[in-house]
Amino acid sequence: MSSTSPVELQHESQAPGAAEARLDGGIERPGPASRGTVRFCFIDALRGLAALFVLVFHLFLGFHETPVFAHIHHWVRSTIWRGCTGVYIFFVISGFVIAYSIKERRVDGRFIGRFALRRSIRLDPSYWAATLVSALMAWKLHGISPHELPPPTLKLILAHFAYLPEFLGCKFFIGVFWTLCIEIQLYVTIVLLIGGLQWLSRTPEPPVGDAN
């Protein structure tokens, strides 16, 4: 293993068709025969640690006043309390992954459509289902539960479906929805920025000159 930075690709000479680019830190990119699948092992591991950090943070929020947490050393409690930083790690990872995935692509209408469709299939079903369940709970528990949910108006539900509650001045059914909305807005921003930069830096077509 070389001493190069974890973000530098290293090309290893192998038999034809088996060549691959390896990224120090356990990140591998398949060779030309299988360019469709790229795995970043280090990034996946970092994402897993960030998820664990956020999970422990939320457990701490729910049980920090119980005797179990009361006997934990203060520096451990302080570390757990900072578990919310895992969310910011997710944002940085998402920015890197999205930028890397489109760095050599031509951002046009077709690309944007496929990009949006893939993420819609991955995110929308579970998120929309959670939104509808939350709306049903808000309707059934309105005026009963001490943890009041916003009334499930049509505007609020559609704002959630569009990932725009805060932009439209609405409250979230579930507080953690804000992170997913930021993710979607990040996707849109990066794609539009890169597409705009490509459009501004495009090489104009040479004019067709006269024969004389």
mmCIF file of N, CA and C in Angstrom, residues 60-189:
data_model
loop_
_atom_site.group_PDB
_atom_site.id
_atom_site.type_symbol
_atom_site.label_atom_id
_atom_site.label_comp_id
_atom_site.label_asym_id
_atom_site.label_seq_id
_atom_site.Cartn_x
_atom_site.Cartn_y
_atom_site.Cartn_z
ATOM 1 N N PHE A 60 -29.875 8.704 23.377
ATOM 2 C CA PHE A 60 -29.518 9.564 24.503
ATOM 3 C C PHE A 60 -30.615 10.588 24.767
ATOM 4 N N LEU A 61 -31.203 11.138 23.707
ATOM 5 C CA LEU A 61 -32.280 12.110 23.879
ATOM 6 C C LEU A 61 -33.465 11.493 24.609
ATOM 7 N N GLY A 62 -33.758 10.228 24.278
ATOM 8 C CA GLY A 62 -34.924 9.589 24.874
ATOM 9 C C GLY A 62 -34.708 9.068 26.281
ATOM 10 N N PHE A 63 -33.450 8.748 26.613
ATOM 11 C CA PHE A 63 -33.210 8.066 27.891
ATOM 12 C C PHE A 63 -32.133 8.740 28.746
ATOM 13 N N HIS A 64 -31.770 9.983 28.435
ATOM 14 C CA HIS A 64 -30.657 10.599 29.166
ATOM 15 C C HIS A 64 -30.986 10.891 30.622
ATOM 16 N N GLU A 65 -32.274 10.879 30.998
ATOM 17 C CA GLU A 65 -32.642 11.139 32.385
ATOM 18 C C GLU A 65 -32.851 9.860 33.189
ATOM 19 N N THR A 66 -32.626 8.708 32.577
ATOM 20 C CA THR A 66 -32.795 7.435 33.274
ATOM 21 C C THR A 66 -31.539 7.118 34.085
ATOM 22 N N PRO A 67 -31.659 6.228 35.082
ATOM 23 C CA PRO A 67 -30.488 5.881 35.913
ATOM 24 C C PRO A 67 -29.323 5.310 35.117
ATOM 25 N N VAL A 68 -29.616 4.632 33.997
ATOM 26 C CA VAL A 68 -28.537 4.038 33.210
ATOM 27 C C VAL A 68 -27.587 5.115 32.713
ATOM 28 N N PHE A 69 -28.128 6.162 32.122
ATOM 29 C CA PHE A 69 -27.290 7.234 31.596
ATOM 30 C C PHE A 69 -26.719 8.113 32.705
ATOM 31 N N ALA A 70 -27.369 8.138 33.841
ATOM 32 C CA ALA A 70 -26.887 8.981 34.936
ATOM 33 C C ALA A 70 -25.539 8.516 35.462
ATOM 34 N N HIS A 71 -25.217 7.235 35.291
ATOM 35 C CA HIS A 71 -23.969 6.686 35.806
ATOM 36 C C HIS A 71 -22.864 6.630 34.748
ATOM 37 N N ILE A 72 -23.131 7.133 33.556
ATOM 38 C CA ILE A 72 -22.108 7.169 32.512
ATOM 39 C C ILE A 72 -21.186 8.357 32.750
ATOM 40 N N HIS A 73 -19.908 8.155 32.507
ATOM 41 C CA HIS A 73 -18.922 9.214 32.733
ATOM 42 C C HIS A 73 -19.267 10.439 31.895
ATOM 43 N N HIS A 74 -18.950 11.613 32.431
ATOM 44 C CA HIS A 74 -19.394 12.861 31.793
ATOM 45 C C HIS A 74 -18.801 13.038 30.402
ATOM 46 N N TRP A 75 -17.550 12.583 30.168
ATOM 47 C CA TRP A 75 -16.960 12.773 28.845
ATOM 48 C C TRP A 75 -17.625 11.871 27.816
ATOM 49 N N VAL A 76 -18.123 10.703 28.264
ATOM 50 C CA VAL A 76 -18.881 9.833 27.355
ATOM 51 C C VAL A 76 -20.217 10.485 27.020
ATOM 52 N N ARG A 77 -20.872 11.030 28.026
ATOM 53 C CA ARG A 77 -22.142 11.718 27.797
ATOM 54 C C ARG A 77 -21.946 12.910 26.863
ATOM 55 N N SER A 78 -20.839 13.625 27.053
ATOM 56 C CA SER A 78 -20.556 14.778 26.193
ATOM 57 C C SER A 78 -20.330 14.344 24.751
ATOM 58 N N THR A 79 -19.641 13.222 24.574
ATOM 59 C CA THR A 79 -19.401 12.706 23.223
ATOM 60 C C THR A 79 -20.702 12.276 22.563
ATOM 61 N N ILE A 80 -21.540 11.557 23.322
ATOM 62 C CA ILE A 80 -22.829 11.115 22.779
ATOM 63 C C ILE A 80 -23.683 12.315 22.398
ATOM 64 N N TRP A 81 -23.644 13.355 23.208
ATOM 65 C CA TRP A 81 -24.456 14.541 22.944
ATOM 66 C C TRP A 81 -24.084 15.210 21.626
ATOM 67 N N ARG A 82 -22.853 14.994 21.191
ATOM 68 C CA ARG A 82 -22.406 15.558 19.913
ATOM 69 C C ARG A 82 -22.646 14.604 18.746
ATOM 70 N N GLY A 83 -23.441 13.584 18.969
ATOM 71 C CA GLY A 83 -23.745 12.637 17.900
ATOM 72 C C GLY A 83 -24.493 13.246 16.741
ATOM 73 N N CYS A 84 -25.102 14.413 16.966
ATOM 74 C CA CYS A 84 -25.823 15.077 15.877
ATOM 75 C C CYS A 84 -24.892 15.471 14.739
ATOM 76 N N THR A 85 -23.590 15.542 15.004
ATOM 77 C CA THR A 85 -22.655 15.872 13.931
ATOM 78 C C THR A 85 -22.634 14.801 12.845
ATOM 79 N N GLY A 86 -23.139 13.609 13.167
ATOM 80 C CA GLY A 86 -23.244 12.569 12.147
ATOM 81 C C GLY A 86 -24.098 13.002 10.971
ATOM 82 N N VAL A 87 -25.101 13.855 11.239
ATOM 83 C CA VAL A 87 -25.951 14.359 10.159
ATOM 84 C C VAL A 87 -25.130 15.193 9.183
ATOM 85 N N TYR A 88 -24.239 16.014 9.703
ATOM 86 C CA TYR A 88 -23.414 16.856 8.832
ATOM 87 C C TYR A 88 -22.419 16.008 8.035
ATOM 88 N N ILE A 89 -21.968 14.909 8.643
ATOM 89 C CA ILE A 89 -21.112 13.982 7.897
ATOM 90 C C ILE A 89 -21.879 13.409 6.713
ATOM 91 N N PHE A 90 -23.157 13.072 6.931
ATOM 92 C CA PHE A 90 -23.991 12.580 5.837
ATOM 93 C C PHE A 90 -24.085 13.604 4.712
ATOM 94 N N PHE A 91 -24.258 14.865 5.057
ATOM 95 C CA PHE A 91 -24.370 15.904 4.038
ATOM 96 C C PHE A 91 -23.084 16.007 3.218
ATOM 97 N N VAL A 92 -21.939 15.956 3.891
ATOM 98 C CA VAL A 92 -20.659 16.031 3.179
ATOM 99 C C VAL A 92 -20.492 14.826 2.262
ATOM 100 N N ILE A 93 -20.817 13.635 2.765
ATOM 101 C CA ILE A 93 -20.708 12.420 1.951
ATOM 102 C C ILE A 93 -21.620 12.514 0.736
ATOM 103 N N SER A 94 -22.850 12.983 0.943
ATOM 104 C CA SER A 94 -23.788 13.102 -0.173
ATOM 105 C C SER A 94 -23.258 14.058 -1.229
ATOM 106 N N GLY A 95 -22.701 15.184 -0.790
ATOM 107 C CA GLY A 95 -22.137 16.123 -1.750
ATOM 108 C C GLY A 95 -21.012 15.511 -2.557
ATOM 109 N N PHE A 96 -20.138 14.752 -1.889
ATOM 110 C CA PHE A 96 -19.034 14.099 -2.594
ATOM 111 C C PHE A 96 -19.549 13.065 -3.587
ATOM 112 N N VAL A 97 -20.466 12.202 -3.136
ATOM 113 C CA VAL A 97 -20.952 11.115 -3.987
ATOM 114 C C VAL A 97 -21.672 11.658 -5.211
ATOM 115 N N ILE A 98 -22.521 12.665 -5.012
ATOM 116 C CA ILE A 98 -23.256 13.229 -6.141
ATOM 117 C C ILE A 98 -22.302 13.904 -7.121
ATOM 118 N N ALA A 99 -21.374 14.701 -6.604
ATOM 119 C CA ALA A 99 -20.418 15.374 -7.492
ATOM 120 C C ALA A 99 -19.564 14.358 -8.244
ATOM 121 N N TYR A 100 -19.148 13.297 -7.574
ATOM 122 C CA TYR A 100 -18.322 12.274 -8.230
ATOM 123 C C TYR A 100 -19.113 11.541 -9.310
ATOM 124 N N SER A 101 -20.387 11.263 -9.019
ATOM 125 C CA SER A 101 -21.186 10.471 -9.955
ATOM 126 C C SER A 101 -21.489 11.214 -11.250
ATOM 127 N N ILE A 102 -21.434 12.545 -11.231
ATOM 128 C CA ILE A 102 -21.774 13.297 -12.439
ATOM 129 C C ILE A 102 -20.597 14.108 -12.971
ATOM 130 N N LYS A 103 -19.386 13.882 -12.422
ATOM 131 C CA LYS A 103 -18.256 14.728 -12.803
ATOM 132 C C LYS A 103 -17.873 14.585 -14.271
ATOM 133 N N GLU A 104 -18.142 13.438 -14.873
ATOM 134 C CA GLU A 104 -17.796 13.229 -16.276
ATOM 135 C C GLU A 104 -19.041 13.042 -17.143
ATOM 136 N N ARG A 105 -20.184 13.403 -16.614
ATOM 137 C CA ARG A 105 -21.434 13.275 -17.358
ATOM 138 C C ARG A 105 -21.837 14.614 -17.957
ATOM 139 N N ARG A 106 -22.553 14.521 -19.040
ATOM 140 C CA ARG A 106 -23.129 15.713 -19.644
ATOM 141 C C ARG A 106 -24.497 15.936 -19.025
ATOM 142 N N VAL A 107 -24.654 17.022 -18.276
ATOM 143 C CA VAL A 107 -25.910 17.298 -17.590
ATOM 144 C C VAL A 107 -26.869 17.957 -18.572
ATOM 145 N N ASP A 108 -27.778 17.160 -19.112
ATOM 146 C CA ASP A 108 -28.803 17.671 -20.015
ATOM 147 C C ASP A 108 -30.161 17.189 -19.520
ATOM 148 N N GLY A 109 -31.190 17.430 -20.303
ATOM 149 C CA GLY A 109 -32.527 17.046 -19.886
ATOM 150 C C GLY A 109 -32.674 15.559 -19.636
ATOM 151 N N ARG A 110 -32.079 14.752 -20.492
ATOM 152 C CA ARG A 110 -32.166 13.302 -20.327
ATOM 153 C C ARG A 110 -31.472 12.850 -19.052
ATOM 154 N N PHE A 111 -30.287 13.401 -18.795
ATOM 155 C CA PHE A 111 -29.561 13.024 -17.584
ATOM 156 C C PHE A 111 -30.339 13.426 -16.335
ATOM 157 N N ILE A 112 -30.883 14.648 -16.324
ATOM 158 C CA ILE A 112 -31.635 15.117 -15.161
ATOM 159 C C ILE A 112 -32.850 14.234 -14.918
ATOM 160 N N GLY A 113 -33.533 13.824 -15.999
ATOM 161 C CA GLY A 113 -34.689 12.952 -15.848
ATOM 162 C C GLY A 113 -34.328 11.613 -15.227
ATOM 163 N N ARG A 114 -33.256 10.996 -15.716
ATOM 164 C CA ARG A 114 -32.825 9.707 -15.168
ATOM 165 C C ARG A 114 -32.324 9.861 -13.739
ATOM 166 N N PHE A 115 -31.611 10.927 -13.476
ATOM 167 C CA PHE A 115 -31.098 11.201 -12.136
ATOM 168 C C PHE A 115 -32.250 11.335 -11.139
ATOM 169 N N ALA A 116 -33.270 12.114 -11.522
ATOM 170 C CA ALA A 116 -34.422 12.318 -10.641
ATOM 171 C C ALA A 116 -35.214 11.026 -10.461
ATOM 172 N N LEU A 117 -35.363 10.239 -11.533
ATOM 173 C CA LEU A 117 -36.131 9.000 -11.446
ATOM 174 C C LEU A 117 -35.473 8.005 -10.502
ATOM 175 N N ARG A 118 -34.150 7.854 -10.611
ATOM 176 C CA ARG A 118 -33.447 6.905 -9.743
ATOM 177 C C ARG A 118 -33.614 7.274 -8.275
ATOM 178 N N ARG A 119 -33.485 8.536 -7.948
ATOM 179 C CA ARG A 119 -33.614 8.933 -6.555
ATOM 180 C C ARG A 119 -35.058 8.928 -6.092
ATOM 181 N N SER A 120 -35.980 9.160 -7.004
ATOM 182 C CA SER A 120 -37.389 9.063 -6.648
ATOM 183 C C SER A 120 -37.763 7.629 -6.281
ATOM 184 N N ILE A 121 -37.294 6.669 -7.071
ATOM 185 C CA ILE A 121 -37.581 5.265 -6.780
ATOM 186 C C ILE A 121 -36.966 4.855 -5.448
ATOM 187 N N ARG A 122 -35.807 5.396 -5.143
ATOM 188 C CA ARG A 122 -35.099 5.009 -3.920
ATOM 189 C C ARG A 122 -35.704 5.647 -2.674
ATOM 190 N N LEU A 123 -36.165 6.898 -2.770
ATOM 191 C CA LEU A 123 -36.549 7.645 -1.580
ATOM 192 C C LEU A 123 -38.048 7.839 -1.413
ATOM 193 N N ASP A 124 -38.755 8.107 -2.501
ATOM 194 C CA ASP A 124 -40.143 8.542 -2.391
ATOM 195 C C ASP A 124 -41.088 7.537 -1.736
ATOM 196 N N PRO A 125 -41.079 6.246 -2.108
ATOM 197 C CA PRO A 125 -42.085 5.333 -1.536
ATOM 198 C C PRO A 125 -42.094 5.314 -0.009
ATOM 199 N N SER A 126 -40.944 5.117 0.611
ATOM 200 C CA SER A 126 -40.911 5.045 2.077
ATOM 201 C C SER A 126 -41.189 6.406 2.708
ATOM 202 N N TYR A 127 -40.681 7.466 2.088
ATOM 203 C CA TYR A 127 -40.894 8.804 2.650
ATOM 204 C C TYR A 127 -42.356 9.216 2.536
ATOM 205 N N TRP A 128 -42.964 8.976 1.393
ATOM 206 C CA TRP A 128 -44.375 9.317 1.230
ATOM 207 C C TRP A 128 -45.256 8.472 2.141
ATOM 208 N N ALA A 129 -44.918 7.192 2.296
ATOM 209 C CA ALA A 129 -45.689 6.336 3.203
ATOM 210 C C ALA A 129 -45.593 6.859 4.634
ATOM 211 N N ALA A 130 -44.385 7.247 5.058
ATOM 212 C CA ALA A 130 -44.221 7.803 6.404
ATOM 213 C C ALA A 130 -44.997 9.105 6.555
ATOM 214 N N THR A 131 -45.046 9.903 5.488
ATOM 215 C CA THR A 131 -45.805 11.154 5.531
ATOM 216 C C THR A 131 -47.293 10.885 5.704
ATOM 217 N N LEU A 132 -47.829 9.923 4.957
ATOM 218 C CA LEU A 132 -49.254 9.606 5.053
ATOM 219 C C LEU A 132 -49.604 9.022 6.417
ATOM 220 N N VAL A 133 -48.744 8.148 6.936
ATOM 221 C CA VAL A 133 -48.983 7.592 8.275
ATOM 222 C C VAL A 133 -48.947 8.702 9.321
ATOM 223 N N SER A 134 -48.003 9.622 9.182
ATOM 224 C CA SER A 134 -47.912 10.747 10.115
ATOM 225 C C SER A 134 -49.140 11.640 10.019
ATOM 226 N N ALA A 135 -49.629 11.864 8.797
ATOM 227 C CA ALA A 135 -50.834 12.675 8.621
ATOM 228 C C ALA A 135 -52.036 11.998 9.268
ATOM 229 N N LEU A 136 -52.129 10.674 9.127
ATOM 230 C CA LEU A 136 -53.228 9.935 9.752
ATOM 231 C C LEU A 136 -53.142 10.026 11.274
ATOM 232 N N MET A 137 -51.946 9.885 11.814
ATOM 233 C CA MET A 137 -51.774 9.995 13.263
ATOM 234 C C MET A 137 -52.105 11.398 13.749
ATOM 235 N N ALA A 138 -51.703 12.411 12.980
ATOM 236 C CA ALA A 138 -52.010 13.790 13.361
ATOM 237 C C ALA A 138 -53.514 14.023 13.381
ATOM 238 N N TRP A 139 -54.218 13.402 12.443
ATOM 239 C CA TRP A 139 -55.675 13.556 12.384
ATOM 240 C C TRP A 139 -56.354 12.823 13.534
ATOM 241 N N LYS A 140 -55.889 11.601 13.834
ATOM 242 C CA LYS A 140 -56.515 10.794 14.880
ATOM 243 C C LYS A 140 -56.188 11.317 16.278
ATOM 244 N N LEU A 141 -54.986 11.852 16.464
ATOM 245 C CA LEU A 141 -54.540 12.262 17.795
ATOM 246 C C LEU A 141 -54.681 13.753 18.034
ATOM 247 N N HIS A 142 -55.269 14.462 17.082
ATOM 248 C CA HIS A 142 -55.400 15.912 17.229
ATOM 249 C C HIS A 142 -56.239 16.239 18.465
ATOM 250 N N GLY A 143 -55.657 17.019 19.371
ATOM 251 C CA GLY A 143 -56.358 17.396 20.589
ATOM 252 C C GLY A 143 -56.297 16.361 21.690
ATOM 253 N N ILE A 144 -55.641 15.214 21.438
ATOM 254 C CA ILE A 144 -55.563 14.141 22.441
ATOM 255 C C ILE A 144 -54.144 13.994 22.968
ATOM 256 N N SER A 145 -53.194 13.894 22.036
ATOM 257 C CA SER A 145 -51.806 13.652 22.422
ATOM 258 C C SER A 145 -51.162 14.924 22.957
ATOM 259 N N PRO A 146 -50.348 14.797 24.031
ATOM 260 C CA PRO A 146 -49.619 15.980 24.514
ATOM 261 C C PRO A 146 -48.550 16.446 23.528
ATOM 262 N N HIS A 147 -48.101 15.530 22.658
ATOM 263 C CA HIS A 147 -47.128 15.890 21.626
ATOM 264 C C HIS A 147 -47.902 16.226 20.349
ATOM 265 N N GLU A 148 -48.331 17.447 20.276
ATOM 266 C CA GLU A 148 -49.229 17.866 19.207
ATOM 267 C C GLU A 148 -48.537 17.872 17.850
ATOM 268 N N LEU A 149 -49.167 17.242 16.872
ATOM 269 C CA LEU A 149 -48.706 17.280 15.495
ATOM 270 C C LEU A 149 -49.491 18.345 14.747
ATOM 271 N N PRO A 150 -48.917 18.939 13.703
ATOM 272 C CA PRO A 150 -49.659 19.946 12.944
ATOM 273 C C PRO A 150 -50.873 19.321 12.262
ATOM 274 N N PRO A 151 -51.976 20.071 12.151
ATOM 275 C CA PRO A 151 -53.160 19.531 11.474
ATOM 276 C C PRO A 151 -52.820 19.087 10.056
ATOM 277 N N PRO A 152 -53.315 17.925 9.642
ATOM 278 C CA PRO A 152 -52.945 17.373 8.322
ATOM 279 C C PRO A 152 -53.716 18.017 7.181
ATOM 280 N N THR A 153 -53.365 19.246 6.841
ATOM 281 C CA THR A 153 -54.012 19.911 5.720
ATOM 282 C C THR A 153 -53.425 19.407 4.401
ATOM 283 N N LEU A 154 -54.175 19.642 3.321
ATOM 284 C CA LEU A 154 -53.702 19.227 1.998
ATOM 285 C C LEU A 154 -52.402 19.948 1.646
ATOM 286 N N LYS A 155 -52.307 21.225 1.991
ATOM 287 C CA LYS A 155 -51.083 21.984 1.716
ATOM 288 C C LYS A 155 -49.885 21.363 2.422
ATOM 289 N N LEU A 156 -50.065 20.949 3.667
ATOM 290 C CA LEU A 156 -48.962 20.378 4.436
ATOM 291 C C LEU A 156 -48.515 19.046 3.845
ATOM 292 N N ILE A 157 -49.481 18.213 3.448
ATOM 293 C CA ILE A 157 -49.134 16.911 2.865
ATOM 294 C C ILE A 157 -48.397 17.093 1.542
ATOM 295 N N LEU A 158 -48.906 17.986 0.679
ATOM 296 C CA LEU A 158 -48.243 18.227 -0.606
ATOM 297 C C LEU A 158 -46.865 18.859 -0.409
ATOM 298 N N ALA A 159 -46.733 19.714 0.597
ATOM 299 C CA ALA A 159 -45.427 20.311 0.890
ATOM 300 C C ALA A 159 -44.422 19.237 1.287
ATOM 301 N N HIS A 160 -44.878 18.239 2.051
ATOM 302 C CA HIS A 160 -43.998 17.125 2.404
ATOM 303 C C HIS A 160 -43.645 16.303 1.172
ATOM 304 N N PHE A 161 -44.635 16.017 0.337
ATOM 305 C CA PHE A 161 -44.374 15.230 -0.871
ATOM 306 C C PHE A 161 -43.322 15.901 -1.751
ATOM 307 N N ALA A 162 -43.318 17.233 -1.770
ATOM 308 C CA ALA A 162 -42.370 17.986 -2.600
ATOM 309 C C ALA A 162 -41.071 18.305 -1.863
ATOM 310 N N TYR A 163 -40.921 17.829 -0.634
ATOM 311 C CA TYR A 163 -39.725 18.077 0.180
ATOM 312 C C TYR A 163 -39.523 19.571 0.446
ATOM 313 N N LEU A 164 -40.631 20.309 0.601
ATOM 314 C CA LEU A 164 -40.518 21.765 0.743
ATOM 315 C C LEU A 164 -41.327 22.336 1.907
ATOM 316 N N PRO A 165 -41.495 21.630 3.020
ATOM 317 C CA PRO A 165 -42.313 22.198 4.099
ATOM 318 C C PRO A 165 -41.817 23.551 4.593
ATOM 319 N N GLU A 166 -40.517 23.673 4.851
ATOM 320 C CA GLU A 166 -39.998 24.926 5.399
ATOM 321 C C GLU A 166 -40.086 26.064 4.392
ATOM 322 N N PHE A 167 -39.883 25.754 3.099
ATOM 323 C CA PHE A 167 -39.982 26.791 2.073
ATOM 324 C C PHE A 167 -41.402 27.346 1.986
ATOM 325 N N LEU A 168 -42.380 26.497 2.292
ATOM 326 C CA LEU A 168 -43.781 26.905 2.204
ATOM 327 C C LEU A 168 -44.346 27.304 3.560
ATOM 328 N N GLY A 169 -43.489 27.470 4.545
ATOM 329 C CA GLY A 169 -43.928 27.920 5.859
ATOM 330 C C GLY A 169 -44.714 26.888 6.636
ATOM 331 N N CYS A 170 -44.436 25.610 6.425
ATOM 332 C CA CYS A 170 -45.158 24.533 7.103
ATOM 333 C C CYS A 170 -44.257 23.844 8.125
ATOM 334 N N LYS A 171 -44.888 23.210 9.111
ATOM 335 C CA LYS A 171 -44.156 22.419 10.090
ATOM 336 C C LYS A 171 -44.013 20.983 9.590
ATOM 337 N N PHE A 172 -43.018 20.296 10.111
ATOM 338 C CA PHE A 172 -42.810 18.896 9.756
ATOM 339 C C PHE A 172 -43.688 17.996 10.613
ATOM 340 N N PHE A 173 -44.252 16.962 9.984
ATOM 341 C CA PHE A 173 -44.958 15.944 10.758
ATOM 342 C C PHE A 173 -43.986 15.251 11.717
ATOM 343 N N ILE A 174 -42.827 14.891 11.207
ATOM 344 C CA ILE A 174 -41.783 14.250 11.997
ATOM 345 C C ILE A 174 -40.529 15.109 11.869
ATOM 346 N N GLY A 175 -39.946 15.464 13.000
ATOM 347 C CA GLY A 175 -38.841 16.412 12.997
ATOM 348 C C GLY A 175 -37.664 16.002 12.134
ATOM 349 N N VAL A 176 -37.366 14.694 12.097
ATOM 350 C CA VAL A 176 -36.179 14.251 11.353
ATOM 351 C C VAL A 176 -36.372 14.338 9.844
ATOM 352 N N PHE A 177 -37.574 14.645 9.379
ATOM 353 C CA PHE A 177 -37.787 14.799 7.937
ATOM 354 C C PHE A 177 -36.920 15.916 7.362
ATOM 355 N N TRP A 178 -36.517 16.864 8.197
ATOM 356 C CA TRP A 178 -35.765 18.008 7.672
ATOM 357 C C TRP A 178 -34.475 17.563 6.994
ATOM 358 N N THR A 179 -33.851 16.498 7.501
ATOM 359 C CA THR A 179 -32.581 16.064 6.914
ATOM 360 C C THR A 179 -32.777 15.556 5.489
ATOM 361 N N LEU A 180 -33.859 14.801 5.273
ATOM 362 C CA LEU A 180 -34.122 14.280 3.932
ATOM 363 C C LEU A 180 -34.454 15.413 2.965
ATOM 364 N N CYS A 181 -35.200 16.403 3.444
ATOM 365 C CA CYS A 181 -35.516 17.547 2.585
ATOM 366 C C CYS A 181 -34.245 18.298 2.191
ATOM 367 N N ILE A 182 -33.315 18.450 3.132
ATOM 368 C CA ILE A 182 -32.040 19.097 2.819
ATOM 369 C C ILE A 182 -31.272 18.279 1.790
ATOM 370 N N GLU A 183 -31.300 16.947 1.925
ATOM 371 C CA GLU A 183 -30.618 16.073 0.967
ATOM 372 C C GLU A 183 -31.150 16.305 -0.447
ATOM 373 N N ILE A 184 -32.469 16.314 -0.590
ATOM 374 C CA ILE A 184 -33.071 16.500 -1.914
ATOM 375 C C ILE A 184 -32.713 17.873 -2.469
ATOM 376 N N GLN A 185 -32.794 18.895 -1.635
ATOM 377 C CA GLN A 185 -32.442 20.238 -2.089
ATOM 378 C C GLN A 185 -30.968 20.318 -2.473
ATOM 379 N N LEU A 186 -30.118 19.557 -1.771
ATOM 380 C CA LEU A 186 -28.703 19.494 -2.124
ATOM 381 C C LEU A 186 -28.520 18.854 -3.493
ATOM 382 N N TYR A 187 -29.237 17.748 -3.751
ATOM 383 C CA TYR A 187 -29.158 17.096 -5.060
ATOM 384 C C TYR A 187 -29.505 18.077 -6.173
ATOM 385 N N VAL A 188 -30.627 18.755 -6.001
ATOM 386 C CA VAL A 188 -31.098 19.683 -7.033
ATOM 387 C C VAL A 188 -30.084 20.803 -7.250
ATOM 388 N N THR A 189 -29.557 21.349 -6.160
ATOM 389 C CA THR A 189 -28.609 22.459 -6.259
ATOM 390 C C THR A 189 -27.338 22.048 -6.988
#
